[in-house]
Tab-separated table of C-alpha atoms in Angstrom:
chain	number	residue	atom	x	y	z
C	135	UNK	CA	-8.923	-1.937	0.571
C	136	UNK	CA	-7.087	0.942	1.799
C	137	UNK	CA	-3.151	1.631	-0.657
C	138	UNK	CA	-0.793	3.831	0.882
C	139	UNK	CA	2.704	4.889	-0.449
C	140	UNK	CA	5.440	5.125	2.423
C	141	UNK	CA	8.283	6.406	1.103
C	142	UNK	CA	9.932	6.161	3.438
C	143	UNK	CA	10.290	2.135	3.721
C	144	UNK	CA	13.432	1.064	2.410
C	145	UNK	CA	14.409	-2.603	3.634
C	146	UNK	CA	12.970	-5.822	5.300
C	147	UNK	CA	13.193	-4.388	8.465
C	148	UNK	CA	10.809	-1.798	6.885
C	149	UNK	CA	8.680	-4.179	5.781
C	150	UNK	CA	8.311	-5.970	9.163
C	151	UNK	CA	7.888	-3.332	11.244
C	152	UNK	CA	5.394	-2.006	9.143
C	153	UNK	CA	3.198	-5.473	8.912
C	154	UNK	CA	3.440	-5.597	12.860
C	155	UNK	CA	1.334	-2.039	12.922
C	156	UNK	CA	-0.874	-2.837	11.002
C	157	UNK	CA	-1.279	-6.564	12.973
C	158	UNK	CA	-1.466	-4.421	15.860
C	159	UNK	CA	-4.630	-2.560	14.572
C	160	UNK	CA	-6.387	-5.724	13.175
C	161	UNK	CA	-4.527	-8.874	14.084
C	162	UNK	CA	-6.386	-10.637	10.675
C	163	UNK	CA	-5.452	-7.878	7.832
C	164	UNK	CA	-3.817	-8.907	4.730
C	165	UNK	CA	-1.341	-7.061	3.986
C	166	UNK	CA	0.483	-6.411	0.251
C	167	UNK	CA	3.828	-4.506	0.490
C	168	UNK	CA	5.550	-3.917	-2.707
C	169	UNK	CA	8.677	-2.524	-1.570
C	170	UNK	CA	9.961	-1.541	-4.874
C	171	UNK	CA	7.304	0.679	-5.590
C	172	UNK	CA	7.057	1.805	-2.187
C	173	UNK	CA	3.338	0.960	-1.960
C	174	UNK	CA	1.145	-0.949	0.658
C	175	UNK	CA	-2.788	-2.623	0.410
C	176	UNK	CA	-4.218	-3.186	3.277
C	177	UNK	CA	-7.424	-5.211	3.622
C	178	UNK	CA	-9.155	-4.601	6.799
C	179	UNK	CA	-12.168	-3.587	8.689
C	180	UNK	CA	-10.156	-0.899	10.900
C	181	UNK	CA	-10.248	2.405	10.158
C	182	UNK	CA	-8.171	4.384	7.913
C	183	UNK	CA	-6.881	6.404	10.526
C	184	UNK	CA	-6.309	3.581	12.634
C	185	UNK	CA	-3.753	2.213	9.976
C	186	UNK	CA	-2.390	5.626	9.035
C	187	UNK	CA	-1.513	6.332	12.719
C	188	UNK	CA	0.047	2.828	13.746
C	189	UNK	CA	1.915	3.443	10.611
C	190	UNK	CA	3.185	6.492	11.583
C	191	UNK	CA	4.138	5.305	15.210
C	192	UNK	CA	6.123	2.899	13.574
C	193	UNK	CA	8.219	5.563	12.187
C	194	UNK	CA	6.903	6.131	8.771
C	195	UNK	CA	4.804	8.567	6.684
C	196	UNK	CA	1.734	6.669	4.884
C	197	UNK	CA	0.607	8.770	1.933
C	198	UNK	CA	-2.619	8.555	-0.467
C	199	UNK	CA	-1.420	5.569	-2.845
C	200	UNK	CA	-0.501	7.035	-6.519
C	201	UNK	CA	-2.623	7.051	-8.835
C	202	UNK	CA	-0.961	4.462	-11.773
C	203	UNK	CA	-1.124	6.009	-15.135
C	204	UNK	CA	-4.539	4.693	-17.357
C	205	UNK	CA	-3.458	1.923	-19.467
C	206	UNK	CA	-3.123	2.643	-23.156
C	207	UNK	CA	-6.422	1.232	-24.591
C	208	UNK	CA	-6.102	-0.980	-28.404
C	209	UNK	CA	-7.036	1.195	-30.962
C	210	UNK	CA	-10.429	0.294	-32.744
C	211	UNK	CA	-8.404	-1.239	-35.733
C	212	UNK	CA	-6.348	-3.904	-33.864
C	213	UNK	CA	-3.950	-4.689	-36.566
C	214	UNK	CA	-7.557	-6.653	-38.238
C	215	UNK	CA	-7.825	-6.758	-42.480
């Protein structure tokens, strides 16, 4: 699974162009595109580069995905008696 962060990608149109690139690269990716966020998941069997470049000739600027902050773990009481 390859998660990029295009800041860059504001709209729909964003968002379609995008998903044709990647299409373009490997016709059977899935692609996730939370626009929100900004973020992208890709699951294909094309290269990295591949993606990052037909991204890029789309007109955007695919970044390393984010790392998400570590989830806050329950504390080894748990509110038990």
């Amino acid at each position: 699974m390859l998660r990029y962060q295009v800041d860059d990608m504001s709209c729909g149109h964003c968002v379609q162009a995008i998903t044709a690139a990647v299409k373009g690269v490997d016709p059977a990716a899935q692609i996730t595109i939370d626009l929100p966020s900004k973020s992208l998941e890709v699951a294909t069997t094309a290269a990295d580069s591949a993606v990052r470049d037909a991204i890029r000739e789309a007109g955007y600027t695919p970044q390393e995905a984010r790392k998400a902050a570590p989830t806050a773990k329950a504390s080894c009481c748990g509110g038990r008696r």
